[in-house]
GROMACS .gro file of C-alpha atoms in nm:
model
  177
    1ALA     CA    1  -4.327   1.145   0.123
    2LEU     CA    2  -4.250   0.921  -0.160
    3ARG     CA    3  -3.857   0.894  -0.238
    4MET     CA    4  -3.739   0.644  -0.612
    5ARG     CA    5  -3.369   0.569  -0.549
    6PHE     CA    6  -3.170   0.495  -0.886
    7ILE     CA    7  -2.864   0.340  -0.890
    8ARG     CA    8  -2.730   0.252  -1.169
    9ALA     CA    9  -3.014   0.110  -1.337
   10LEU     CA   10  -2.948  -0.025  -1.725
   11PHE     CA   11  -3.163   0.128  -1.915
   12GLY     CA   12  -3.294  -0.215  -2.100
   13LEU     CA   13  -3.418  -0.257  -1.783
   14ILE     CA   14  -3.690   0.001  -1.763
   15PRO     CA   15  -4.034  -0.135  -1.937
   16GLY     CA   16  -4.010   0.021  -2.292
   17ILE     CA   17  -3.683   0.146  -2.308
   18ALA     CA   18  -3.545  -0.207  -2.484
   19ALA     CA   19  -3.796  -0.245  -2.726
   20THR     CA   20  -3.803   0.210  -2.773
   21VAL     CA   21  -3.446   0.254  -2.841
   22PRO     CA   22  -3.297  -0.141  -2.877
   23HIS     CA   23  -2.927   0.053  -2.899
   24VAL     CA   24  -2.885   0.311  -2.660
   25ASN     CA   25  -2.666   0.174  -2.378
   26GLY     CA   26  -2.617   0.300  -1.950
   27ALA     CA   27  -2.692   0.323  -1.621
   28LEU     CA   28  -2.910   0.578  -1.439
   29SER     CA   29  -2.887   0.720  -1.115
   30GLY     CA   30  -3.122   0.990  -0.892
   31VAL     CA   31  -3.280   1.038  -0.694
   32VAL     CA   32  -3.712   1.162  -0.726
   33GLN     CA   33  -3.891   1.187  -0.480
   34LEU     CA   34  -4.308   1.363  -0.350
   35ARG     CA   35  -4.248   1.546  -0.024
   36ASN     CA   36  -4.554   1.788   0.099
   37GLY     CA   37  -4.696   1.811  -0.254
   38VAL     CA   38  -4.368   1.925  -0.432
   39VAL     CA   39  -4.173   1.675  -0.689
   40LEU     CA   40  -3.784   1.671  -0.670
   41GLY     CA   41  -3.557   1.520  -0.860
   42GLN     CA   42  -3.202   1.439  -1.068
   43LEU     CA   43  -3.136   1.178  -1.300
   44VAL     CA   44  -2.841   1.110  -1.471
   45ALA     CA   45  -2.657   0.859  -1.723
   46PRO     CA   46  -2.274   0.985  -1.744
   47GLU     CA   47  -2.188   0.751  -2.029
   48LEU     CA   48  -2.575   0.675  -2.196
   49SER     CA   49  -2.423   0.534  -2.529
   50VAL     CA   50  -2.623   0.453  -2.884
   51GLY     CA   51  -2.383   0.209  -3.025
   52GLU     CA   52  -1.992   0.346  -2.964
   53ARG     CA   53  -2.021   0.708  -2.945
   54LEU     CA   54  -2.120   0.841  -2.567
   55LEU     CA   55  -2.412   1.076  -2.548
   56PRO     CA   56  -2.432   1.206  -2.142
   57ALA     CA   57  -2.744   1.285  -1.994
   58SER     CA   58  -2.898   1.400  -1.715
   59LEU     CA   59  -3.251   1.531  -1.595
   60GLN     CA   60  -3.369   1.801  -1.335
   61LEU     CA   61  -3.743   1.726  -1.206
   62SER     CA   62  -3.974   1.970  -0.962
   63GLY     CA   63  -4.258   2.132  -0.911
   64VAL     CA   64  -4.597   1.969  -0.864
   65PRO     CA   65  -4.747   1.636  -0.955
   66SER     CA   66  -5.033   1.852  -1.237
   67SER     CA   67  -4.767   2.122  -1.335
   68LEU     CA   68  -4.361   1.958  -1.375
   69ASP     CA   69  -4.073   2.168  -1.482
   70ALA     CA   70  -3.800   2.001  -1.611
   71ALA     CA   71  -3.489   2.091  -1.839
   72LEU     CA   72  -3.275   1.792  -1.982
   73VAL     CA   73  -2.945   1.827  -2.107
   74VAL     CA   74  -2.792   1.549  -2.405
   75ALA     CA   75  -2.495   1.544  -2.603
   76GLY     CA   76  -2.444   1.932  -2.441
   77THR     CA   77  -2.843   2.080  -2.506
   78LEU     CA   78  -3.045   2.201  -2.317
   79ILE     CA   79  -3.384   2.108  -2.342
   80SER     CA   80  -3.666   2.310  -2.162
   81GLY     CA   81  -4.018   2.168  -2.059
   82GLU     CA   82  -4.314   2.219  -1.886
   83LEU     CA   83  -4.591   1.874  -1.842
   84ASP     CA   84  -4.903   2.048  -1.704
   85ALA     CA   85  -5.215   1.964  -1.772
   86GLY     CA   86  -5.135   1.734  -1.985
   87ARG     CA   87  -4.911   1.880  -2.292
   88LEU     CA   88  -4.547   1.884  -2.288
   89THR     CA   89  -4.454   2.204  -2.385
   90GLY     CA   90  -4.082   2.383  -2.424
   91SER     CA   91  -3.743   2.474  -2.621
   92ALA     CA   92  -3.406   2.393  -2.767
   93ARG     CA   93  -3.128   2.560  -2.842
   94LEU     CA   94  -2.940   2.271  -3.026
   95GLU     CA   95  -2.537   2.350  -3.132
   96ARG     CA   96  -2.367   2.102  -3.283
   97PHE     CA   97  -2.651   1.836  -3.149
   98PRO     CA   98  -2.582   1.507  -3.377
   99LEU     CA   99  -2.890   1.357  -3.499
  100GLU     CA  100  -2.729   1.076  -3.634
  101LEU     CA  101  -2.674   0.937  -3.295
  102VAL     CA  102  -3.142   0.980  -3.249
  103ALA     CA  103  -3.130   0.810  -3.588
  104GLU     CA  104  -2.922   0.498  -3.450
  105ALA     CA  105  -3.104   0.479  -3.128
  106PHE     CA  106  -3.372   0.335  -3.301
  107VAL     CA  107  -3.193   0.129  -3.554
  108GLY     CA  108  -2.856   0.113  -3.538
  109PRO     CA  109  -2.513   0.247  -3.675
  110SER     CA  110  -2.541   0.393  -4.050
  111ASP     CA  111  -2.219   0.557  -4.305
  112VAL     CA  112  -2.420   0.861  -4.251
  113THR     CA  113  -2.283   1.167  -3.957
  114ALA     CA  114  -2.548   1.457  -3.917
  115SER     CA  115  -2.551   1.735  -3.662
  116LEU     CA  116  -2.819   2.023  -3.683
  117THR     CA  117  -2.745   2.411  -3.514
  118GLY     CA  118  -3.055   2.574  -3.369
  119VAL     CA  119  -3.370   2.614  -3.191
  120LEU     CA  120  -3.696   2.395  -3.151
  121ARG     CA  121  -4.019   2.449  -2.988
  122PHE     CA  122  -4.277   2.262  -2.890
  123ASP     CA  123  -4.623   2.178  -2.786
  124VAL     CA  124  -4.743   1.834  -2.761
  125PRO     CA  125  -5.042   1.711  -2.575
  126LEU     CA  126  -5.019   1.347  -2.432
  127ASP     CA  127  -5.313   1.237  -2.512
  128ASP     CA  128  -5.315   1.279  -2.864
  129ALA     CA  129  -4.946   1.331  -2.961
  130ALA     CA  130  -5.041   1.357  -3.335
  131SER     CA  131  -5.187   1.679  -3.357
  132GLY     CA  132  -4.890   1.855  -3.146
  133PHE     CA  133  -4.710   2.107  -3.247
  134VAL     CA  134  -4.242   2.111  -3.328
  135ARG     CA  135  -4.084   2.423  -3.538
  136VAL     CA  136  -3.696   2.334  -3.565
  137ALA     CA  137  -3.577   2.627  -3.733
  138THR     CA  138  -3.177   2.566  -3.812
  139GLU     CA  139  -2.808   2.806  -3.817
  140GLU     CA  140  -2.688   2.525  -3.964
  141VAL     CA  141  -2.735   2.166  -4.068
  142HIS     CA  142  -2.462   1.933  -4.143
  143LEU     CA  143  -2.486   1.610  -4.325
  144ALA     CA  144  -2.183   1.362  -4.459
  145ARG     CA  145  -2.210   1.053  -4.636
  146ALA     CA  146  -1.906   0.876  -4.828
  147GLY     CA  147  -1.723   1.155  -4.789
  148ILE     CA  148  -1.979   1.384  -4.958
  149VAL     CA  149  -2.059   1.683  -4.726
  150PRO     CA  150  -2.362   1.922  -4.771
  151LEU     CA  151  -2.435   2.213  -4.579
  152GLY     CA  152  -2.777   2.398  -4.502
  153THR     CA  153  -3.028   2.499  -4.346
  154LEU     CA  154  -3.391   2.427  -4.240
  155THR     CA  155  -3.685   2.532  -4.130
  156LEU     CA  156  -3.976   2.273  -4.109
  157THR     CA  157  -4.279   2.294  -3.866
  158TYR     CA  158  -4.521   2.008  -3.773
  159ASP     CA  159  -4.921   2.173  -3.626
  160ASP     CA  160  -5.159   1.911  -3.572
  161GLY     CA  161  -5.065   1.613  -3.795
  162ALA     CA  162  -4.948   1.854  -4.125
  163LEU     CA  163  -4.544   1.895  -4.179
  164ASN     CA  164  -4.519   2.218  -4.353
  165VAL     CA  165  -4.160   2.290  -4.502
  166GLU     CA  166  -4.149   2.654  -4.518
  167ARG     CA  167  -3.747   2.657  -4.623
  168VAL     CA  168  -3.460   2.467  -4.753
  169GLU     CA  169  -3.139   2.493  -4.889
  170PHE     CA  170  -2.863   2.229  -4.940
  171GLY     CA  171  -2.471   2.278  -5.082
  172GLY     CA  172  -2.222   2.130  -5.164
  173ARG     CA  173  -2.109   1.949  -5.426
  174GLY     CA  174  -2.390   2.126  -5.622
  175ALA     CA  175  -2.745   2.323  -5.463
  176TRP     CA  176  -3.082   2.251  -5.369
  177GLU     CA  177  -3.334   2.443  -5.290
   0.00000   0.00000   0.00000
């Protein structure tokens, strides 16, 4: 049996995290164990933040090393996935998901707010992520900057290196289709 326990491990000290998403702060706690060929784990980061805004997250893992199921909850959104045979597949139902925090995790603070309500599906080979598939279909995209608040919808698919914007409509002060 192998057991890893994280007790308030700071994100900035986890290899690769600080370099990839330098504006994410917080600590990770939990346990991941391998016993009798089965992986079970739960990791939580209730004080995870991007800048000054909280973005609590938790991750549950189960399965065997060659086929893991994962349930990630971040900002109240459940993202379900499976890692099997070198492929990551899954889906999410996004409810007012804070898109600006995802961008700010990489580049720092901005004066834009953005949220998305819709669905996401993905199928990505880990050895060649660029050849993967991601589809986003929204019910509503909310953007706000300098008092301008366009609302809209969009559907886009990334498939094997090609991005296809199937539908996009925004309205507010004027309209864009």
